[in-house]
Short mmCIF file of C-alpha atoms in Angstrom, two decimals:
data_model
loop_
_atom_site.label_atom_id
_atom_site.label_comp_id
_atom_site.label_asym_id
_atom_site.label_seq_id
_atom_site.Cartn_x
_atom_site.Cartn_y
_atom_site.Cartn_z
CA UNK A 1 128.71 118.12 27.06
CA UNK A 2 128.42 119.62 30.07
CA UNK A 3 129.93 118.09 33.85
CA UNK A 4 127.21 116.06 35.52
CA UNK A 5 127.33 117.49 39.67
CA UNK A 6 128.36 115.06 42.19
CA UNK A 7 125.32 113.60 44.03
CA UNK A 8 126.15 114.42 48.21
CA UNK A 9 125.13 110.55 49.17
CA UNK A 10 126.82 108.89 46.21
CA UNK A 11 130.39 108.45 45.07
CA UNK A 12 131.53 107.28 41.49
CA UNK A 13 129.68 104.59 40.12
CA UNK A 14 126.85 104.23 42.46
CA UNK A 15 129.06 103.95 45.19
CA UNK A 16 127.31 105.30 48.80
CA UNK A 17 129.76 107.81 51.13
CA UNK A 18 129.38 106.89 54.47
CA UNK A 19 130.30 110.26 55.58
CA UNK A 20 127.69 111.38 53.22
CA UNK A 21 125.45 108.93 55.31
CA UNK A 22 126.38 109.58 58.75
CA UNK A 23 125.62 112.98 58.32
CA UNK A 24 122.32 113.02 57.34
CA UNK A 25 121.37 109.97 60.19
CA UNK A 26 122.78 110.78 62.97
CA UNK A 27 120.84 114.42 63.24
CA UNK A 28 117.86 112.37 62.22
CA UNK A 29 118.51 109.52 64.65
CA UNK A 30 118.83 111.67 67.54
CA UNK A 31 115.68 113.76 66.79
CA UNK A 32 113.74 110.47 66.74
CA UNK A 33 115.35 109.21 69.75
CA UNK A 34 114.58 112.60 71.97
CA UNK A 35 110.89 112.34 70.28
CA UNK A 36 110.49 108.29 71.55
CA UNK A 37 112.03 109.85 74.97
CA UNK A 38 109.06 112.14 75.48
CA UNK A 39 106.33 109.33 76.14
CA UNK A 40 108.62 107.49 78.48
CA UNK A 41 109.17 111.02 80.26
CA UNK A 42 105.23 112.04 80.71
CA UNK A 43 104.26 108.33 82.13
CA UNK A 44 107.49 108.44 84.41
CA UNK A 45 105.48 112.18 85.14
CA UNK A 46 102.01 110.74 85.06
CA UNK A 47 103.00 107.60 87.13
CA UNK A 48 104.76 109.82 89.57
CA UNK A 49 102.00 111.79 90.09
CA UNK A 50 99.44 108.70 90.52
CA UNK A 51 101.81 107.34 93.05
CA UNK A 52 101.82 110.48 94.98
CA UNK A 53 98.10 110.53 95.20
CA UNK A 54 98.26 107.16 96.16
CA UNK A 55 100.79 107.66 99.09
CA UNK A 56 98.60 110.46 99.89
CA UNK A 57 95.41 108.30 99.97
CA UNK A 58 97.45 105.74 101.59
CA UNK A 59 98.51 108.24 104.48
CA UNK A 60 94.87 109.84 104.45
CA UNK A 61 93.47 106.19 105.55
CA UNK A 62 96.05 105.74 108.16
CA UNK A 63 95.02 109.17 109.94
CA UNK A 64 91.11 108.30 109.59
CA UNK A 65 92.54 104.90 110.96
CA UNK A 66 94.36 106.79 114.17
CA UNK A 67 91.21 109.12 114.19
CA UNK A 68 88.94 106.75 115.30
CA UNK A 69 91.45 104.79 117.69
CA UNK A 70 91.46 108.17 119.58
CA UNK A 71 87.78 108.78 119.23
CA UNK A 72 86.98 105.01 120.86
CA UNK A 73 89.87 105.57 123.28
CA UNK A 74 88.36 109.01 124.84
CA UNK A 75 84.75 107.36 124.04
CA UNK A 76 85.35 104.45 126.49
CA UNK A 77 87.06 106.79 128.94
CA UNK A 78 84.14 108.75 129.26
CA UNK A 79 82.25 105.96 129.70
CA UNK A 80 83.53 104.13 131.78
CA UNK A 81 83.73 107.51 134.02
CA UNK A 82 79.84 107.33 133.87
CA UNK A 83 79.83 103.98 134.63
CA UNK A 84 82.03 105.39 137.92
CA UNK A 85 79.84 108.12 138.51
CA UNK A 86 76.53 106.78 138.57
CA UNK A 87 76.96 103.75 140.65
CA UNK A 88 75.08 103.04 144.10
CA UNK A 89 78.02 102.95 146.00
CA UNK A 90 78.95 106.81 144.89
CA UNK A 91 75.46 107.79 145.54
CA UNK A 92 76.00 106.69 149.03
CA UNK A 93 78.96 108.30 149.43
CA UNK A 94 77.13 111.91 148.63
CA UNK A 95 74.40 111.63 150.94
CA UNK A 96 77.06 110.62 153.27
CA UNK A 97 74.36 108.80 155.63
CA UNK A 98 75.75 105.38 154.89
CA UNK A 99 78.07 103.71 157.09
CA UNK A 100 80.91 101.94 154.83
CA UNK A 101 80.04 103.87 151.80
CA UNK A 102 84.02 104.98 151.23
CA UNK A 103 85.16 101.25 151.99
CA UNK A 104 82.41 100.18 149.59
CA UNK A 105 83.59 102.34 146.82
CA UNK A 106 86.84 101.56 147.24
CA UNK A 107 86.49 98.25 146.63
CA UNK A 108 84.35 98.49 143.52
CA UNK A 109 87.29 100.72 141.99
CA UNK A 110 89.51 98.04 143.15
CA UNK A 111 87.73 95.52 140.88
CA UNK A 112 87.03 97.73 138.05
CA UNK A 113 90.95 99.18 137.53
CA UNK A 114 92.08 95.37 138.19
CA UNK A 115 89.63 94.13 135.06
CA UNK A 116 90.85 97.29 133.10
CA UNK A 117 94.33 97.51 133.04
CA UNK A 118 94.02 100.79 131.10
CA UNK A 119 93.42 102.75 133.67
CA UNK A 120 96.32 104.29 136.27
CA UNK A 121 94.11 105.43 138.73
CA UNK A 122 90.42 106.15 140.03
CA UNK A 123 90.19 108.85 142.61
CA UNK A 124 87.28 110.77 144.40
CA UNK A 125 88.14 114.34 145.47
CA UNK A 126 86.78 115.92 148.00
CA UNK A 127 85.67 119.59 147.73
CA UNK A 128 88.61 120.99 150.09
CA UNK A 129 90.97 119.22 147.34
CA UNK A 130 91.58 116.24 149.55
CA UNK A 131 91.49 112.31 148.21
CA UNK A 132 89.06 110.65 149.73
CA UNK A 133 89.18 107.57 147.52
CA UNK A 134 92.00 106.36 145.26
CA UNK A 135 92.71 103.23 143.83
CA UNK A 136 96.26 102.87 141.83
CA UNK A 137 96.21 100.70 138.89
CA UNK A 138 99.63 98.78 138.01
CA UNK A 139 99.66 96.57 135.36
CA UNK A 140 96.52 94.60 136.85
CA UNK A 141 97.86 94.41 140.29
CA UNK A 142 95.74 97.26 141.83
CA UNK A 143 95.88 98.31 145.55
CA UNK A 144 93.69 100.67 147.16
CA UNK A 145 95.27 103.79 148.76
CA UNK A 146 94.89 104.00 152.80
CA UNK A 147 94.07 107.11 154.57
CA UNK A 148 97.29 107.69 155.38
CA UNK A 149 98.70 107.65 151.75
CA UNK A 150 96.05 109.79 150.48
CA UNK A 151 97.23 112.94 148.99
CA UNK A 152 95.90 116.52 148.68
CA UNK A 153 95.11 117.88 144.87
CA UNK A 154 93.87 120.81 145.38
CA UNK A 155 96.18 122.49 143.33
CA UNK A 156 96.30 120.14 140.57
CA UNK A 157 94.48 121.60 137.16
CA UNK A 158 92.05 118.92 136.59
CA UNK A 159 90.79 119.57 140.09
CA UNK A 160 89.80 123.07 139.96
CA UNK A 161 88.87 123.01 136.25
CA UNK A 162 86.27 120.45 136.90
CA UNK A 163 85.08 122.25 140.43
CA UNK A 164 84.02 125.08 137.95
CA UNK A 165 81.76 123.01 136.25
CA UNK A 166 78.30 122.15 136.23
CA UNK A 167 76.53 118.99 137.19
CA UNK A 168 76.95 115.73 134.24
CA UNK A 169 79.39 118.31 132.34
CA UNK A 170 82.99 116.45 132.14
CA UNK A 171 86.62 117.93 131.83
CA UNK A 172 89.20 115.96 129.78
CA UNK A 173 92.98 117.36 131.02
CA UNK A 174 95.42 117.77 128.27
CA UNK A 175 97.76 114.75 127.29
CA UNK A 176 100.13 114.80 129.69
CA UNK A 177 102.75 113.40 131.89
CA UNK A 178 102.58 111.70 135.11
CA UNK A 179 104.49 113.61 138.20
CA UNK A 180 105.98 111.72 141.11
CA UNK A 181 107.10 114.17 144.01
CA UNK A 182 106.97 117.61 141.45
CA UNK A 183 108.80 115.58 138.87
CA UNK A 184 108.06 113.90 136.19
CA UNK A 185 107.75 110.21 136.83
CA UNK A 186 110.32 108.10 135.05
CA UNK A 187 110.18 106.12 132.98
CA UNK A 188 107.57 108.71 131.46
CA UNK A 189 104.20 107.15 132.28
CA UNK A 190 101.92 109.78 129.83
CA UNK A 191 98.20 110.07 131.59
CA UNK A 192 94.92 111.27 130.31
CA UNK A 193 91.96 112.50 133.39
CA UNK A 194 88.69 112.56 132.93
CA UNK A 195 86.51 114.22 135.42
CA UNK A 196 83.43 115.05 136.25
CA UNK A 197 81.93 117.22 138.99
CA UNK A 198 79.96 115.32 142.52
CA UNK A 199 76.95 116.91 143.64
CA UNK A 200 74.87 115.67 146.96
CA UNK A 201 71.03 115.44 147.26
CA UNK A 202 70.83 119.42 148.25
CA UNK A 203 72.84 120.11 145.10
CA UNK A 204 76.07 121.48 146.93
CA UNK A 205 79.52 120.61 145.07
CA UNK A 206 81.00 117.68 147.01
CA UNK A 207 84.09 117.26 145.24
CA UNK A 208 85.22 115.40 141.89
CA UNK A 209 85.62 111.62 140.80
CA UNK A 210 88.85 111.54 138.37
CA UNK A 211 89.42 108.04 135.82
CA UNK A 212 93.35 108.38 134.47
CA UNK A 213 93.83 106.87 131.30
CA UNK A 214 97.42 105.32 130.85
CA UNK A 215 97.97 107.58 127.48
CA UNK A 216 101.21 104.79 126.25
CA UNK A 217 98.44 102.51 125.47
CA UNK A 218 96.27 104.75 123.28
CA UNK A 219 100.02 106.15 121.42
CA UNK A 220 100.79 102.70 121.00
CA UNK A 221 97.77 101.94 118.98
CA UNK A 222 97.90 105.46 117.17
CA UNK A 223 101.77 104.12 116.23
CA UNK A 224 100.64 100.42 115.05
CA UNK A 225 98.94 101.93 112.12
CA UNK A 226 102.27 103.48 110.96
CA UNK A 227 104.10 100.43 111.32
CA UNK A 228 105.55 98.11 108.07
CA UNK A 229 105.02 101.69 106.27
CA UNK A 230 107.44 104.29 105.09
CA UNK A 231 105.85 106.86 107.24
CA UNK A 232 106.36 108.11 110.66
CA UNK A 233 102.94 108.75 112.52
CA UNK A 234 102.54 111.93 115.02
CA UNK A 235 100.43 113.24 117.58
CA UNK A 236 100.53 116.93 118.25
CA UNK A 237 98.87 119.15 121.01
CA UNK A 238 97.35 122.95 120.58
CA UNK A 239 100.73 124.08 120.87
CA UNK A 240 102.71 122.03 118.13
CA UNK A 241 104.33 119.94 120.90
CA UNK A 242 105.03 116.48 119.57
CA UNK A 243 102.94 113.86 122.07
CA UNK A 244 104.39 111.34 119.61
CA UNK A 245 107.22 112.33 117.10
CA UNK A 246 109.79 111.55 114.63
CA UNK A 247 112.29 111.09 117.74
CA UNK A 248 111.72 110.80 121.86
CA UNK A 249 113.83 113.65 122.34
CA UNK A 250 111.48 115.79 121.09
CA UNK A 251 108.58 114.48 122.51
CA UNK A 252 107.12 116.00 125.40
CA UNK A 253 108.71 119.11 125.35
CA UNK A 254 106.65 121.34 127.58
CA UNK A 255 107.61 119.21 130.36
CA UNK A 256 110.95 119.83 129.94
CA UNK A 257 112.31 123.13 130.22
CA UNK A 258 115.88 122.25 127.93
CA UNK A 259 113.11 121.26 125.23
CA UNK A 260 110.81 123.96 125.64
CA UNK A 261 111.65 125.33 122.25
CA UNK A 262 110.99 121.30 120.62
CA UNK A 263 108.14 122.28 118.32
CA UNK A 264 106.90 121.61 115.23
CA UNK A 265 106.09 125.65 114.96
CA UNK A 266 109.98 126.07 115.50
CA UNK A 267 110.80 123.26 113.34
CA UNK A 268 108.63 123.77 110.39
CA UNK A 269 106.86 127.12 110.48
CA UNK A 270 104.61 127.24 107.18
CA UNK A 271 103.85 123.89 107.96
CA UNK A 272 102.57 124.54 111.69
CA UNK A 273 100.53 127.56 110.12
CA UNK A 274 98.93 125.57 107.70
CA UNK A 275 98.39 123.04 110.30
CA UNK A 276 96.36 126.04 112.40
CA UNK A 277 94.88 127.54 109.44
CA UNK A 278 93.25 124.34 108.20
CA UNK A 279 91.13 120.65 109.63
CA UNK A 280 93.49 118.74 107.22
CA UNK A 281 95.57 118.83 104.44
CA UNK A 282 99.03 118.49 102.92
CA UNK A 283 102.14 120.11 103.19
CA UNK A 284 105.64 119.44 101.08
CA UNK A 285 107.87 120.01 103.74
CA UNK A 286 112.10 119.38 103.46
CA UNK A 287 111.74 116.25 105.17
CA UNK A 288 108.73 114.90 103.35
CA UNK A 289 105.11 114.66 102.65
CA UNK A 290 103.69 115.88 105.70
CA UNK A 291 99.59 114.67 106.00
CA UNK A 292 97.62 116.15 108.85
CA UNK A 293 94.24 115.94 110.21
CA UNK A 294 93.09 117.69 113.65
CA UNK A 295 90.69 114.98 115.98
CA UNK A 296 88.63 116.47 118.53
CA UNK A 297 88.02 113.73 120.64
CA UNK A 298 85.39 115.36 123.23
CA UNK A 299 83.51 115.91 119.92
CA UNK A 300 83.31 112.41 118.74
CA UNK A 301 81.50 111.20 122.34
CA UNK A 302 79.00 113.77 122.27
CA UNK A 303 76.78 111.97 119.92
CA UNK A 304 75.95 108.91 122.25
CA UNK A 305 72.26 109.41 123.85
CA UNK A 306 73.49 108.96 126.91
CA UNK A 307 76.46 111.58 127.00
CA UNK A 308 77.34 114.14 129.56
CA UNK A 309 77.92 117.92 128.40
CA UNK A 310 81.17 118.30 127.06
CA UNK A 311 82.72 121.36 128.62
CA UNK A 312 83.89 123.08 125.35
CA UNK A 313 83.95 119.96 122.93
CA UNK A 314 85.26 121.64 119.94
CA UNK A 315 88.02 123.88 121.29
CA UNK A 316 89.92 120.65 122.60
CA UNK A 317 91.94 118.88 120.21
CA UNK A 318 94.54 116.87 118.92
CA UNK A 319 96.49 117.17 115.68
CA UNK A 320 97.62 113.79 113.86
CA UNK A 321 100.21 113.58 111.09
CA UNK A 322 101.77 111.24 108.80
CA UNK A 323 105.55 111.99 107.44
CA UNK A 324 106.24 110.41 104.19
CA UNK A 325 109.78 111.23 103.32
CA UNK A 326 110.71 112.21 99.99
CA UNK A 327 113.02 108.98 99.77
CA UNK A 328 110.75 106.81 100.32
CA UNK A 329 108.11 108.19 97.08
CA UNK A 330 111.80 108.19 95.46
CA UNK A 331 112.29 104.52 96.32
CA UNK A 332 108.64 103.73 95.14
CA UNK A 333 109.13 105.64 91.49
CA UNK A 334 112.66 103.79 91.42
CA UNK A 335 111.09 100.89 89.94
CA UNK A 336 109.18 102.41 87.43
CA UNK A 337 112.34 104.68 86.67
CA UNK A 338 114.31 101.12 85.77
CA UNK A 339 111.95 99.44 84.04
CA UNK A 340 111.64 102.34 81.62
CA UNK A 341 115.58 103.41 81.08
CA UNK A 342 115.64 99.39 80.30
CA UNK A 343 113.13 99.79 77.57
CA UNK A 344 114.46 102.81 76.47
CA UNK A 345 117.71 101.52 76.65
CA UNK A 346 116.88 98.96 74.07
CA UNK A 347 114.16 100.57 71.80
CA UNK A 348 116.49 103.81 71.61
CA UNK A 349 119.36 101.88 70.07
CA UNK A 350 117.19 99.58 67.50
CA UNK A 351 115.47 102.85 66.58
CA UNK A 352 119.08 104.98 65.69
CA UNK A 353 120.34 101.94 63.97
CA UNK A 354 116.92 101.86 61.70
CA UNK A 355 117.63 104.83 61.17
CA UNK A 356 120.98 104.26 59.77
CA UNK A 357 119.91 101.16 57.82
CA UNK A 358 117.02 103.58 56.02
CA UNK A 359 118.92 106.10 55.70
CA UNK A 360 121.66 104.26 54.03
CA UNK A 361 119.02 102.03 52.24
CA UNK A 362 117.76 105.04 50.45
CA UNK A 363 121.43 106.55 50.02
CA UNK A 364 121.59 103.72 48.07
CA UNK A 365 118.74 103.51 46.05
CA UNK A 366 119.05 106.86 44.97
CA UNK A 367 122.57 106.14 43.97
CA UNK A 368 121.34 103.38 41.84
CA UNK A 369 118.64 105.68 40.45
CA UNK A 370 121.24 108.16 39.48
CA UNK A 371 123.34 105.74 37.78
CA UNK A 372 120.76 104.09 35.87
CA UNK A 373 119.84 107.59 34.73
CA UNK A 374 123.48 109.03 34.12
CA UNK A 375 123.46 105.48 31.57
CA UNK A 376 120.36 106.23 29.93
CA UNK A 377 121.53 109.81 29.05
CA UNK A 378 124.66 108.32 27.51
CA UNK A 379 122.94 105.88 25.61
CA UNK A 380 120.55 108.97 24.44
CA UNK A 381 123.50 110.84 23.14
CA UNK A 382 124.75 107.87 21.39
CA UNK A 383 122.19 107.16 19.59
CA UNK A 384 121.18 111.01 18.92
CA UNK A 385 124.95 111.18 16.99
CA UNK A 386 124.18 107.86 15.54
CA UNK A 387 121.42 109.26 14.38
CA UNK A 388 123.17 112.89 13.07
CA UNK A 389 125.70 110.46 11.72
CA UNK A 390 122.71 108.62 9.32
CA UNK A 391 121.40 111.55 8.78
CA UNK A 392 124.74 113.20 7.38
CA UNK A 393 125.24 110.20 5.14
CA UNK A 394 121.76 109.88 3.63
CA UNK A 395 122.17 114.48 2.42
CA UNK A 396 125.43 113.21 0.80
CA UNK A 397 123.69 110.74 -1.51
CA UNK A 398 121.21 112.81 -2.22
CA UNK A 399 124.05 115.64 -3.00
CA UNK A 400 125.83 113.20 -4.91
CA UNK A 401 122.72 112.15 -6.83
CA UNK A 402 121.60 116.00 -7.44
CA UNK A 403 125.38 116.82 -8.33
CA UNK A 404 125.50 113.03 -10.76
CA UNK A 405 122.68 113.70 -12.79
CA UNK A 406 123.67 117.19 -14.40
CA UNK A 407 127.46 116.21 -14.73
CA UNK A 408 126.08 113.35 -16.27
CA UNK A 409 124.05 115.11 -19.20
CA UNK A 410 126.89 117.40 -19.55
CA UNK A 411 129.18 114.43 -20.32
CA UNK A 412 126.57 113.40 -22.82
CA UNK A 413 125.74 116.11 -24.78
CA UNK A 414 129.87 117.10 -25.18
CA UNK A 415 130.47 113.56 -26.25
CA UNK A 416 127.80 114.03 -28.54
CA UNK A 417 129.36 117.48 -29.83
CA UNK A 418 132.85 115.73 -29.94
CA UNK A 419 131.21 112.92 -32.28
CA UNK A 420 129.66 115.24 -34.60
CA UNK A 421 132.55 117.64 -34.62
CA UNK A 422 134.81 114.50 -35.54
CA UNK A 423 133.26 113.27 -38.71
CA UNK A 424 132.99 116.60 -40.06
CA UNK A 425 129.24 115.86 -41.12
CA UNK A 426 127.97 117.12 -38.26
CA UNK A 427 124.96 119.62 -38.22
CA UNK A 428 126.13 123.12 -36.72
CA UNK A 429 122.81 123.80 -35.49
CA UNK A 430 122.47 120.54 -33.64
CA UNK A 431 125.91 121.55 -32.57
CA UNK A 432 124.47 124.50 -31.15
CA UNK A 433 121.71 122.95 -29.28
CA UNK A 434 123.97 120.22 -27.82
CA UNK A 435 126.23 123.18 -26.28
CA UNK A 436 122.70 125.61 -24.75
CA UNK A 437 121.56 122.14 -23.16
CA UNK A 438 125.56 122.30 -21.32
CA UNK A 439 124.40 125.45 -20.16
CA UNK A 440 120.95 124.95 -19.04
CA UNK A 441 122.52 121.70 -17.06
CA UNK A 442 125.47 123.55 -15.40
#
């Protein structure tokens, strides 16, 4: 008989190799593993994704939020300038018939800055750039300027901006910085002016009324919506100069001459072009997920009934942005990122070891199959020998018997011969016969 070859995940008798095993699980075990990895990796990638949309929803809210702070701030500025312009006392002053009228006025802008604490000052200019009445807000404890502390403007930009327009039309100055002697006040005290143009009874300009807005309150508000968040809020003018910002040295850099270069065009070019290309969007910047929106404020007013012309409502503007820095969407997926390493970290291991337990498992089995057949086949060829054996024994009987039965006659028919032949009566001829039938049987 031929040698039986060796089956690779069995050893004599049955036995399983381990080696034999190992190498046929563990490259089996690992490709399961990597496939049970890929789910976990596309929801980590799915979930990542959902969380960035909803940061970016999250920061979207926040700027319509700070949108509409600003809106209602300028809104209530400009109202309350109307308020200012079309009392009786300021109507007095332009026909400039009543006696009092300036005293008058004074004291109603005394009242109204002491009830709004908001406001820094209310001032009437006259047309040769001259105050004629101020009245300086400070923290509720308002005081009316005398003649002798009134101060000439006619060089300031609000002034001769607002001289150029026409009658109800208002100018709203730029975001800016208070000045104290040519310098800028300190601490910074940031101001917003409203203005509108006066006109007497014959129509002839007679000067300007001016409302200042104390601009920390309405950057205060626009910062409260930032705050218990991850993100930094900012307020940007047409120029990319941060009015709010991710630090206070680089706010307010136009005032400034060492910070003149403090922009967010210097700091983050694409993003400040995308920022001038587009009304809002999104930009992945190396600090973070940067989400702007641009707020015209003059634009928001002009749909009350009862509002003035806007003098070029769409060409002034703000730009708001949220910074979300990449750490903080890190810290938000870091969660996530545990919770599934932990499940992976136990469904990974019970998954190679079932492998190694089938794997063996059917090792096995097939090392009992192999037996039980290498068995059978040996109990085949013994009995197929047992049975050439039989089969050898059973042609020799019937040898014997074929080669018995002439021997036999022979025997006879010579003892027969011998008999005759012996008594010396025998017949020759049966003789004869006796001896042709020893022939015929041999």
């Amino acid at each position: 008989m031929g040698r039986r070859a060796a089956d690779p995940g069995s050893g004599a008798g049955g036995r399983v190799r381990s080696r034999a095993v190992l190498s046929l699980a563990v490259p089996l075990g690992v490709t399961l593993c990597g496939l049970l990895a890929l789910p976990f990796f596309l929801h980590y990638h799915l979930e990542t994704d959902r969380a960035r949309q909803h940061a970016l929803d999250g920061e979207t809210r926040i700027l319509e939020l700070a949108q509409q702070a600003a809106v209602q701030e300028v809104a209530s500025l400009l109202s309350d300038l109307r308020f200012l312009h079309e009392q009786n006392e300021m109507r007095d002053l332009l026909r400039g018939d009543a006696p009092g009228a300036r005293e008058r006025l004074a004291a109603e802008y005394l009242t109204f800055v002491s009830q709004k604490p908001r406001y820094e000052q209310a001032a009437v200019i006259g047309a040769d750039g001259g105050e004629v009445v101020r009245v300086d807000g400070n923290d509720g404890r308002s005081t009316a300027a005398g003649a002798p502390a009134l101060q000439w403007k006619g060089d300031c930009a609000h002034f001769q901006e607002t001289m150029r327009l026409g009658r109800g039309e208002v100018h709203l100055s730029p975001l800016d910085l208070s000045l104290r002697g040519g310098a800028v006040q300190m601490p910074l005290s940031p101001v917003l002016r409203a203005s509108v143009a006066l006109f007497g009874p014959d129509g002839e300009r007679r000067g300007v009324l001016t409302l200042s807005y104390h601009g920390r309150r309405l950057l205060t508000r626009l910062r409260a919506y930032a705050q218990g968040g991850a993100s930094q809020l900012w307020l940007l003018n047409e120029q990319g100069y941060w009015l709010a910002g991710p630090d206070p040295a680089l706010e307010w850099g136009f005032a400034f001459p060492e910070r003149s270069d403090r922009t967010l065009a210097a700091r983050e070019p694409e993003a400040w072009e995308r920022i001038r290309a587009e009304v809002a969007g999104t930009v992945d910047t190396a600090d973070g997920l940067l989400t702007f929106r641009r707020v015209y404020p003059l634009a928001g007013d002009a749909s009350a009934s009862d509002a003035p012309a806007m003098a070029s409502p769409h060409r002034y503007s703000w730009t708001l942005a949220t910074l979300l820095p990449h750490a903080a969407l890190s810290k938000r997926m870091a969660g996530l990122a545990g919770t599934l390493l932990a499940v992976y970290g136990v469904t990974a291991p019970l998954l190679f070891g079932g492998t190694l337990w089938l794997t063996y498992r059917s090792a096995r089995g097939r090392a009992r199959l192999r037996e039980a057949q290498r068995r059978e086949r040996e109990r085949m060829l013994e009995l197929a020998h047992a049975n050439r054996l039989a089969s050898v024994g059973e042609m020799a009987t019937q040898m014997a018997h074929q080669v018995n039965q002439p021997l036999t006659a022979i025997v006879t028919y010579c003892a027969a011969a011998q008999r005759s032949l012996q008594s010396g009566i025998g017949d020759l001829s049966r003789v004869r016969e006796w001896v042709d039938a020893i022939g015929e049987e041999a």
